[in-house]
Amino acid sequence: VSAPVYTTFFDYDTSTFRFTGTGTTDIGATAYYNYELLPASGTPTYNFGGASVFGNAVIGTSVNFVGGTNQLNMQGDGKTIDAGGKTIYDFRVNGTNNTVTVINNDINASWTIQVANGSTLSINAGRTVTHSGSSFIVGGTVSGAGMLTFTDTSSGPNTLGTISSTVRFDATAGDIATTTLDVRTYGGRVEFYSNSSTARTATFAAGTYILSGASSNLYLIADGASPGNL
């Protein structure tokens, strides 16, 4: 295991921290402007603790992460994240009136997604942000032409903030319970989806669900070669 790497940048800096290590490495919790984890070769395992990024973030597709510890705080306005399709334990858009856009590759969060009041997580077309954990707190907005997905293990979208992107409830691995299928206003397309050969259910909670946008229709999608019932 390599020794911890500690480097600090500030929000007025415009430099880039690029880590290209090829071994198992503990990258210390600190602040950066542009943040890039791009191994020179192989599929190394990184633990980046808590990274506060004021610029853009790029994670290589060959990186592996230590589960249950990584926290990525995006804190700049008009910035982007290319997460390499990786799973991050704790993903946040912090600050006030900040917009962070998901580009190029998808992002998965195994514990929490948070978007601060007044800030926006924008999902580009063709990109997906997936939540499978127990904490989803959006005081701001989730928008864009991409997709926000909640799995059967997710705590659901909660009732806070504004969600105008497509929302998918993915029942491929298990039924969608009332604790995931939250009563709230959905501003975009809503999908109940399964790619399983086993019949799945999605159960509404008591209350009024509001589909408010021009594209806010409800879709049932049973995918795969031998889909079960949904």
XYZ file of C-alpha atoms in Angstrom:
230
model
C 0.000 0.000 0.000
C 1.458 3.341 -0.993
C 1.836 6.112 1.548
C -1.008 8.645 1.722
C -0.878 11.476 -0.777
C -1.830 14.887 0.629
C -2.079 17.963 -1.582
C -4.196 21.047 -0.965
C -5.572 23.554 -3.453
C -7.998 26.403 -2.882
C -11.081 27.651 -4.684
C -9.170 30.588 -6.189
C -6.539 28.267 -7.665
C -6.913 26.795 -11.176
C -4.345 24.018 -10.990
C -4.987 20.317 -11.611
C -4.196 17.433 -9.288
C -3.706 14.363 -11.463
C -2.889 11.074 -9.792
C -1.572 8.324 -12.066
C -0.389 5.765 -9.503
C -0.623 2.090 -10.394
C -0.711 0.628 -6.885
C -3.130 0.587 -3.964
C -3.043 4.129 -2.599
C -4.643 6.175 0.167
C -5.182 9.662 -1.254
C -5.676 11.940 1.726
C -8.848 13.928 2.353
C -8.261 17.500 1.228
C -9.318 20.258 -1.208
C -8.532 20.508 -4.918
C -9.386 22.585 -7.947
C -9.387 20.157 -10.889
C -9.215 16.568 -9.646
C -8.173 13.661 -11.867
C -7.677 10.006 -10.938
C -6.151 8.498 -14.078
C -3.946 5.431 -13.520
C -1.030 5.109 -15.909
C -1.749 1.380 -16.223
C -3.579 -1.503 -14.604
C -6.628 -1.433 -12.350
C -5.356 -0.032 -9.042
C -7.422 0.544 -5.912
C -7.644 4.092 -4.550
C -9.135 5.373 -1.321
C -9.632 9.117 -1.628
C -11.301 9.767 1.726
C -13.047 13.116 1.388
C -12.187 15.214 -1.671
C -13.569 18.735 -2.039
C -13.348 19.765 -5.699
C -13.827 23.401 -6.770
C -13.197 22.708 -10.464
C -13.823 19.628 -12.620
C -13.465 15.977 -11.632
C -12.391 13.054 -13.828
C -12.185 9.432 -12.687
C -10.640 6.843 -14.961
C -12.660 3.791 -15.949
C -9.898 1.463 -14.702
C -9.922 2.743 -11.093
C -11.221 0.602 -8.236
C -12.324 2.183 -4.964
C -12.289 1.065 -1.337
C -15.978 0.695 -0.507
C -17.746 2.622 2.221
C -15.279 5.484 2.645
C -15.057 7.708 -0.422
C -16.696 11.139 -0.317
C -16.662 13.500 -3.297
C -17.830 17.063 -2.674
C -18.268 19.143 -5.827
C -18.143 22.802 -4.814
C -17.757 24.857 -7.982
C -20.262 26.479 -10.337
C -20.417 25.542 -14.014
C -18.196 22.510 -13.401
C -18.351 18.909 -14.638
C -17.815 15.394 -13.371
C -16.836 12.379 -15.446
C -17.067 9.582 -12.881
C -15.890 6.793 -15.165
C -19.012 4.755 -14.406
C -17.690 4.131 -10.898
C -19.496 3.755 -7.575
C -18.821 6.463 -4.987
C -20.016 6.030 -1.435
C -20.893 9.676 -0.773
C -21.508 12.150 -3.611
C -22.464 15.785 -2.977
C -23.000 19.071 -4.792
C -22.313 21.669 -2.120
C -22.389 25.445 -1.929
C -25.047 27.908 -3.041
C -26.095 28.417 -6.671
C -23.579 25.899 -7.983
C -24.314 23.763 -11.058
C -22.396 20.529 -11.646
C -22.983 18.517 -14.834
C -22.480 14.769 -15.252
C -20.678 14.111 -18.565
C -19.146 11.236 -20.573
C -19.673 8.418 -18.043
C -22.255 7.503 -15.415
C -22.014 7.798 -11.645
C -23.329 5.496 -8.934
C -23.743 6.368 -5.258
C -23.917 3.506 -2.770
C -24.866 5.595 0.283
C -25.772 9.226 -0.279
C -26.482 11.822 -2.909
C -26.882 15.374 -1.649
C -27.566 18.567 -3.591
C -27.491 21.716 -1.455
C -30.260 24.314 -1.425
C -29.983 26.532 -4.498
C -27.551 24.214 -6.323
C -28.149 21.925 -9.303
C -26.994 18.489 -10.377
C -27.469 18.420 -14.159
C -27.363 15.064 -15.973
C -26.384 15.169 -19.628
C -28.331 13.208 -22.252
C -27.282 9.569 -22.301
C -25.879 9.704 -18.771
C -27.308 8.066 -15.647
C -26.902 8.848 -11.954
C -27.870 5.812 -9.865
C -28.684 5.812 -6.152
C -28.754 2.553 -4.193
C -28.161 3.781 -0.654
C -30.044 5.004 2.394
C -29.627 8.779 2.037
C -30.899 11.016 -0.770
C -31.171 14.688 0.167
C -31.868 17.219 -2.561
C -32.662 20.708 -1.369
C -31.799 22.080 -4.808
C -32.493 20.638 -8.266
C -31.755 17.532 -10.321
C -32.233 18.386 -13.994
C -31.025 17.617 -17.496
C -31.864 15.252 -20.350
C -30.233 12.287 -18.591
C -31.643 9.819 -16.072
C -31.814 9.596 -12.276
C -32.225 5.945 -11.241
C -33.295 4.480 -7.898
C -32.725 0.772 -7.275
C -34.725 -1.487 -4.964
C -32.263 -0.792 -2.112
C -32.483 3.003 -2.446
C -34.252 5.152 0.127
C -35.946 6.905 -2.797
C -36.078 10.512 -4.009
C -37.571 11.934 -0.814
C -39.976 14.872 -0.998
C -37.498 17.758 -1.066
C -36.158 19.897 -3.880
C -36.992 19.758 -7.582
C -36.489 16.792 -9.913
C -37.074 17.462 -13.601
C -34.857 14.796 -15.185
C -36.201 11.365 -16.126
C -36.627 9.225 -13.003
C -36.331 5.450 -13.264
C -37.245 2.996 -10.503
C -35.179 -0.077 -11.373
C -36.736 -3.323 -10.094
C -34.252 -5.627 -11.855
C -32.748 -6.887 -8.581
C -35.873 -6.657 -6.400
C -39.327 -5.171 -5.905
C -39.717 -1.408 -5.464
C -41.261 -0.785 -2.039
C -43.289 2.191 -0.838
C -40.213 3.368 1.068
C -38.431 3.871 -2.279
C -41.374 5.041 -4.378
C -41.838 8.349 -2.587
C -44.892 10.567 -2.882
C -43.681 13.793 -4.481
C -43.822 15.982 -7.602
C -41.948 14.563 -10.583
C -41.146 17.097 -13.289
C -40.009 14.642 -15.972
C -40.686 11.202 -17.367
C -41.141 8.460 -14.708
C -40.261 4.845 -15.486
C -40.849 1.558 -13.686
C -38.215 -0.735 -15.175
C -37.121 -4.363 -14.877
C -34.563 -6.438 -16.755
C -35.301 -9.585 -14.758
C -37.002 -12.813 -15.794
C -38.665 -12.776 -12.368
C -41.953 -10.904 -11.951
C -41.456 -7.624 -10.079
C -43.772 -5.152 -8.379
C -43.622 -1.440 -7.630
C -45.913 -0.376 -4.779
C -47.272 3.138 -4.448
C -47.391 4.765 -1.026
C -50.524 6.486 0.268
C -50.769 10.022 -1.062
C -50.903 11.997 -4.291
C -48.176 11.657 -6.884
C -47.892 14.657 -9.200
C -46.427 14.455 -12.717
C -46.031 18.124 -13.542
C -43.872 18.511 -16.637
C -44.770 18.453 -20.331
C -42.943 15.096 -20.614
C -44.158 13.776 -17.263
C -45.733 10.487 -18.313
C -45.571 7.124 -16.558
C -43.931 4.185 -18.374
C -43.749 0.468 -17.541
C -40.715 -1.150 -19.178
C -40.003 -4.896 -18.997
C -36.705 -5.372 -20.787
C -34.434 -8.311 -21.575
C -34.725 -11.452 -23.686
C -37.221 -13.168 -21.375
C -38.744 -10.442 -19.234
C -41.030 -11.256 -16.362
C -44.102 -9.277 -15.420
C -43.835 -5.777 -13.995
